[in-house]
Amino acid sequence: RLVTTHMITFKDIKEQDNAIKYLSACIGSGRIPVSFLFSGPEGVGRALTAKALIMSLFCQGKTDGVTPCLSCVVCHKIDSGVHPDVIWIKPHEKNSNIKIEEIRSLRDALNLKPYESSWSVCVIEDAHMMTVSASNALLKIMEEPPGNSLIILITSKKELLLPTVVSRCSEVRFNSLSIKTAKDIIMDKKPDLDERAAYFLAYFSQGAPGKALELAGSEVSKRRDLLMEFMKNIAREKELSCLTWYTEDGDDLIDDIELVIMFLRDIIMAREGLGDRVLDKEIVNTEMYDFFGKYTIGHIYTVVERLINMKNSILGNVNPKLVAQVLPMQFK
């Protein structure tokens, strides 16, 4: 028997009480849907919950019918990603598609009798990145699921999935964590970070510690410096319609908008005399701070609303190039 103390169980998933309560009830009753859809923001524990669910299904040493023993070979194989009856599919690179060939391979694997367990389970991360042909191939599997199989789809963009695929799933919704909880998780995983940096990442990631941990280090610092340099151009340019945002990548634009909103929040806090609540203390020494000094607090809130609309436009599949062209104008 193998002892591993880092494994995740339902009890370790933070602030997803409704999801865990439902999944625990499914395990305890033995009534497992053919397919789950784990929807919600990135980095809030969806994939960890999927692993905990599989461990609960497969482990034969459960003491309460739900919680795995964490010490058997089965638990160790699932945690290490080497269990032969668990298939885990996700895009090979960021924003790359999941193609029909992968779903066909999944179909062939699910049609085989499980090797070691009574279950065959497949997890598809970023399921919204399946091509249309891959989605249709998956739908055929879901319509006639082979044997004792379970499919878990994980997505942050449910609206991009085929409605027929969504309708075949039992949806489990996940929410963003509180900033404090996200900060604590970040500091636990990155003990070298100071509390202010962890809080900054927790806020910037909007309560998604998984996303924050990906940003930890030089990347977010470089993004901040690049953005602040561009904001100098906005502060100095008299005719903002002459400017186009420095990037036309949709994901980068969303990150930039979220970071600017955080800067504006800090500017409001500083102007209201709430310096202890300012996340980025250096903001008061920037041209961006001086630029917004000529605006009322109410107008800054109006700018924030405009930026939120820009972000939602990108999420709604508006061409990012168009957003990049009009984004500087939102600061008037």
PDB file of C-alpha atoms in Angstrom, residues 153-304:
ATOM      1  CA  LEU A 153     -16.879  17.567 -19.599  1.00  0.00           C
ATOM      2  CA  ILE A 154     -15.127  20.598 -18.116  1.00  0.00           C
ATOM      3  CA  THR A 155     -15.705  24.033 -19.602  1.00  0.00           C
ATOM      4  CA  SER A 156     -15.622  27.727 -18.802  1.00  0.00           C
ATOM      5  CA  LYS A 157     -17.642  28.514 -21.945  1.00  0.00           C
ATOM      6  CA  LYS A 158     -20.722  26.316 -21.889  1.00  0.00           C
ATOM      7  CA  GLU A 159     -22.357  28.498 -24.529  1.00  0.00           C
ATOM      8  CA  LEU A 160     -19.835  27.249 -27.109  1.00  0.00           C
ATOM      9  CA  LEU A 161     -20.851  23.615 -26.661  1.00  0.00           C
ATOM     10  CA  LEU A 162     -23.492  22.042 -28.862  1.00  0.00           C
ATOM     11  CA  PRO A 163     -26.861  22.370 -27.096  1.00  0.00           C
ATOM     12  CA  THR A 164     -27.474  18.687 -27.784  1.00  0.00           C
ATOM     13  CA  VAL A 165     -24.268  17.797 -25.925  1.00  0.00           C
ATOM     14  CA  VAL A 166     -25.213  20.009 -22.967  1.00  0.00           C
ATOM     15  CA  SER A 167     -28.684  18.455 -22.817  1.00  0.00           C
ATOM     16  CA  ARG A 168     -27.138  14.998 -22.377  1.00  0.00           C
ATOM     17  CA  CYS A 169     -25.195  16.054 -19.291  1.00  0.00           C
ATOM     18  CA  SER A 170     -25.965  16.550 -15.638  1.00  0.00           C
ATOM     19  CA  GLU A 171     -24.565  20.029 -15.053  1.00  0.00           C
ATOM     20  CA  VAL A 172     -22.490  20.795 -11.961  1.00  0.00           C
ATOM     21  CA  ARG A 173     -21.795  24.510 -11.574  1.00  0.00           C
ATOM     22  CA  PHE A 174     -18.631  25.897  -9.997  1.00  0.00           C
ATOM     23  CA  ASN A 175     -18.144  29.458  -8.783  1.00  0.00           C
ATOM     24  CA  SER A 176     -15.228  31.797  -8.174  1.00  0.00           C
ATOM     25  CA  LEU A 177     -13.653  31.618  -4.734  1.00  0.00           C
ATOM     26  CA  SER A 178     -13.505  34.474  -2.280  1.00  0.00           C
ATOM     27  CA  ILE A 179     -10.391  36.609  -2.668  1.00  0.00           C
ATOM     28  CA  LYS A 180      -9.208  35.564   0.811  1.00  0.00           C
ATOM     29  CA  THR A 181      -9.542  31.838   0.077  1.00  0.00           C
ATOM     30  CA  ALA A 182      -7.861  32.239  -3.296  1.00  0.00           C
ATOM     31  CA  LYS A 183      -5.032  34.194  -1.650  1.00  0.00           C
ATOM     32  CA  ASP A 184      -4.540  31.478   0.984  1.00  0.00           C
ATOM     33  CA  ILE A 185      -4.376  28.751  -1.684  1.00  0.00           C
ATOM     34  CA  ILE A 186      -1.863  30.758  -3.709  1.00  0.00           C
ATOM     35  CA  MET A 187       0.368  31.303  -0.669  1.00  0.00           C
ATOM     36  CA  ASP A 188       0.138  27.610   0.215  1.00  0.00           C
ATOM     37  CA  LYS A 189       1.235  26.605  -3.291  1.00  0.00           C
ATOM     38  CA  LYS A 190       3.752  29.441  -3.658  1.00  0.00           C
ATOM     39  CA  PRO A 191       5.250  30.013  -0.165  1.00  0.00           C
ATOM     40  CA  ASP A 192       7.896  32.304  -1.655  1.00  0.00           C
ATOM     41  CA  LEU A 193       5.234  34.895  -2.547  1.00  0.00           C
ATOM     42  CA  ASP A 194       4.539  37.640  -0.040  1.00  0.00           C
ATOM     43  CA  GLU A 195       0.977  38.306   1.042  1.00  0.00           C
ATOM     44  CA  ARG A 196       0.553  41.458  -1.044  1.00  0.00           C
ATOM     45  CA  ALA A 197       1.643  39.673  -4.242  1.00  0.00           C
ATOM     46  CA  ALA A 198      -0.674  36.741  -3.472  1.00  0.00           C
ATOM     47  CA  TYR A 199      -3.565  39.122  -2.835  1.00  0.00           C
ATOM     48  CA  PHE A 200      -2.793  40.923  -6.096  1.00  0.00           C
ATOM     49  CA  LEU A 201      -2.917  37.620  -8.025  1.00  0.00           C
ATOM     50  CA  ALA A 202      -6.084  36.494  -6.238  1.00  0.00           C
ATOM     51  CA  TYR A 203      -7.828  39.734  -7.137  1.00  0.00           C
ATOM     52  CA  PHE A 204      -6.498  39.838 -10.694  1.00  0.00           C
ATOM     53  CA  SER A 205      -7.609  36.233 -11.317  1.00  0.00           C
ATOM     54  CA  GLN A 206     -11.054  37.073  -9.855  1.00  0.00           C
ATOM     55  CA  GLY A 207     -10.922  34.338  -7.231  1.00  0.00           C
ATOM     56  CA  ALA A 208      -9.453  31.624  -9.455  1.00  0.00           C
ATOM     57  CA  PRO A 209      -6.284  30.366  -7.741  1.00  0.00           C
ATOM     58  CA  GLY A 210      -5.476  27.931 -10.547  1.00  0.00           C
ATOM     59  CA  LYS A 211      -5.361  30.796 -13.022  1.00  0.00           C
ATOM     60  CA  ALA A 212      -3.415  32.925 -10.546  1.00  0.00           C
ATOM     61  CA  LEU A 213      -0.768  30.241 -10.102  1.00  0.00           C
ATOM     62  CA  GLU A 214      -0.266  30.148 -13.863  1.00  0.00           C
ATOM     63  CA  LEU A 215       0.314  33.898 -13.802  1.00  0.00           C
ATOM     64  CA  ALA A 216       2.603  33.856 -10.774  1.00  0.00           C
ATOM     65  CA  GLY A 217       6.115  35.021 -11.477  1.00  0.00           C
ATOM     66  CA  SER A 218       7.454  37.294 -14.163  1.00  0.00           C
ATOM     67  CA  GLU A 219       4.574  36.990 -16.652  1.00  0.00           C
ATOM     68  CA  VAL A 220       2.080  39.099 -14.764  1.00  0.00           C
ATOM     69  CA  SER A 221       4.816  41.569 -13.826  1.00  0.00           C
ATOM     70  CA  LYS A 222       5.823  41.947 -17.475  1.00  0.00           C
ATOM     71  CA  ARG A 223       2.181  42.368 -18.474  1.00  0.00           C
ATOM     72  CA  ARG A 224       1.751  45.089 -15.859  1.00  0.00           C
ATOM     73  CA  ASP A 225       4.842  46.972 -17.032  1.00  0.00           C
ATOM     74  CA  LEU A 226       3.815  46.700 -20.681  1.00  0.00           C
ATOM     75  CA  LEU A 227       0.328  47.893 -19.892  1.00  0.00           C
ATOM     76  CA  MET A 228       1.522  50.810 -17.760  1.00  0.00           C
ATOM     77  CA  GLU A 229       3.823  51.903 -20.587  1.00  0.00           C
ATOM     78  CA  PHE A 230       0.882  51.898 -22.990  1.00  0.00           C
ATOM     79  CA  MET A 231      -1.264  53.808 -20.511  1.00  0.00           C
ATOM     80  CA  LYS A 232       1.379  56.554 -20.647  1.00  0.00           C
ATOM     81  CA  ASN A 233       0.560  56.912 -24.345  1.00  0.00           C
ATOM     82  CA  ILE A 234      -3.109  57.245 -23.492  1.00  0.00           C
ATOM     83  CA  ALA A 235      -2.332  59.870 -20.844  1.00  0.00           C
ATOM     84  CA  ARG A 236      -0.239  61.886 -23.297  1.00  0.00           C
ATOM     85  CA  GLU A 237      -2.393  61.505 -26.432  1.00  0.00           C
ATOM     86  CA  LYS A 238      -4.877  64.329 -26.937  1.00  0.00           C
ATOM     87  CA  GLU A 239      -6.887  62.479 -29.585  1.00  0.00           C
ATOM     88  CA  LEU A 240      -7.486  58.903 -28.362  1.00  0.00           C
ATOM     89  CA  SER A 241      -9.141  57.891 -31.620  1.00  0.00           C
ATOM     90  CA  CYS A 242      -5.629  57.923 -33.103  1.00  0.00           C
ATOM     91  CA  LEU A 243      -4.557  55.054 -30.842  1.00  0.00           C
ATOM     92  CA  THR A 244      -5.079  51.317 -31.279  1.00  0.00           C
ATOM     93  CA  TRP A 245      -4.451  48.911 -28.413  1.00  0.00           C
ATOM     94  CA  TYR A 246      -0.998  47.352 -28.539  1.00  0.00           C
ATOM     95  CA  THR A 247      -2.364  43.794 -28.941  1.00  0.00           C
ATOM     96  CA  GLU A 248      -5.235  42.295 -30.930  1.00  0.00           C
ATOM     97  CA  ASP A 249      -5.212  38.906 -29.204  1.00  0.00           C
ATOM     98  CA  GLY A 250      -8.566  38.260 -27.521  1.00  0.00           C
ATOM     99  CA  ASP A 251      -7.189  36.556 -24.404  1.00  0.00           C
ATOM    100  CA  ASP A 252      -4.544  39.263 -23.939  1.00  0.00           C
ATOM    101  CA  LEU A 253      -7.160  41.976 -24.343  1.00  0.00           C
ATOM    102  CA  ILE A 254      -9.330  40.382 -21.659  1.00  0.00           C
ATOM    103  CA  ASP A 255      -6.358  40.156 -19.286  1.00  0.00           C
ATOM    104  CA  ASP A 256      -5.465  43.787 -19.997  1.00  0.00           C
ATOM    105  CA  ILE A 257      -9.012  44.981 -19.382  1.00  0.00           C
ATOM    106  CA  GLU A 258      -9.171  43.107 -16.083  1.00  0.00           C
ATOM    107  CA  LEU A 259      -5.834  44.571 -15.026  1.00  0.00           C
ATOM    108  CA  VAL A 260      -6.882  48.130 -15.970  1.00  0.00           C
ATOM    109  CA  ILE A 261     -10.113  47.702 -14.000  1.00  0.00           C
ATOM    110  CA  MET A 262      -8.008  46.722 -11.012  1.00  0.00           C
ATOM    111  CA  PHE A 263      -5.831  49.811 -11.515  1.00  0.00           C
ATOM    112  CA  LEU A 264      -8.926  52.011 -11.646  1.00  0.00           C
ATOM    113  CA  ARG A 265     -10.213  50.424  -8.446  1.00  0.00           C
ATOM    114  CA  ASP A 266      -6.890  51.289  -6.801  1.00  0.00           C
ATOM    115  CA  ILE A 267      -7.078  54.856  -8.107  1.00  0.00           C
ATOM    116  CA  ILE A 268     -10.548  55.248  -6.610  1.00  0.00           C
ATOM    117  CA  MET A 269      -9.383  53.800  -3.274  1.00  0.00           C
ATOM    118  CA  ALA A 270      -6.365  56.125  -3.199  1.00  0.00           C
ATOM    119  CA  ARG A 271      -8.431  59.205  -4.036  1.00  0.00           C
ATOM    120  CA  GLU A 272     -10.927  58.306  -1.318  1.00  0.00           C
ATOM    121  CA  GLY A 273      -8.104  58.150   1.234  1.00  0.00           C
ATOM    122  CA  LEU A 274      -8.238  54.356   1.558  1.00  0.00           C
ATOM    123  CA  GLY A 275      -4.560  53.722   0.863  1.00  0.00           C
ATOM    124  CA  ASP A 276      -4.513  50.536   2.946  1.00  0.00           C
ATOM    125  CA  ARG A 277      -6.914  48.957   0.450  1.00  0.00           C
ATOM    126  CA  VAL A 278      -4.810  49.788  -2.605  1.00  0.00           C
ATOM    127  CA  LEU A 279      -3.385  46.583  -4.099  1.00  0.00           C
ATOM    128  CA  ASP A 280      -0.730  48.135  -6.340  1.00  0.00           C
ATOM    129  CA  LYS A 281       0.858  50.802  -4.132  1.00  0.00           C
ATOM    130  CA  GLU A 282       2.918  52.181  -7.001  1.00  0.00           C
ATOM    131  CA  ILE A 283      -0.164  53.299  -8.921  1.00  0.00           C
ATOM    132  CA  VAL A 284      -0.178  56.738  -7.246  1.00  0.00           C
ATOM    133  CA  ASN A 285       3.196  57.543  -8.823  1.00  0.00           C
ATOM    134  CA  THR A 286       2.128  56.880 -12.413  1.00  0.00           C
ATOM    135  CA  GLU A 287       0.958  59.085 -15.271  1.00  0.00           C
ATOM    136  CA  MET A 288      -2.152  56.936 -15.347  1.00  0.00           C
ATOM    137  CA  TYR A 289      -3.038  58.148 -11.840  1.00  0.00           C
ATOM    138  CA  ASP A 290      -2.504  61.772 -12.888  1.00  0.00           C
ATOM    139  CA  PHE A 291      -4.530  61.240 -16.077  1.00  0.00           C
ATOM    140  CA  PHE A 292      -7.570  60.041 -14.140  1.00  0.00           C
ATOM    141  CA  GLY A 293      -7.055  62.791 -11.563  1.00  0.00           C
ATOM    142  CA  LYS A 294      -8.923  65.166 -13.866  1.00  0.00           C
ATOM    143  CA  TYR A 295     -12.002  62.929 -13.771  1.00  0.00           C
ATOM    144  CA  THR A 296     -14.620  62.659 -11.063  1.00  0.00           C
ATOM    145  CA  ILE A 297     -14.999  59.365  -9.195  1.00  0.00           C
ATOM    146  CA  GLY A 298     -18.350  58.939 -10.954  1.00  0.00           C
ATOM    147  CA  HIS A 299     -16.720  59.252 -14.364  1.00  0.00           C
ATOM    148  CA  ILE A 300     -14.089  56.660 -13.465  1.00  0.00           C
ATOM    149  CA  TYR A 301     -16.919  54.265 -12.606  1.00  0.00           C
ATOM    150  CA  THR A 302     -18.371  55.034 -16.046  1.00  0.00           C
ATOM    151  CA  VAL A 303     -15.036  54.078 -17.624  1.00  0.00           C
ATOM    152  CA  VAL A 304     -15.077  50.807 -15.661  1.00  0.00           C
TER     153      VAL A 304
END
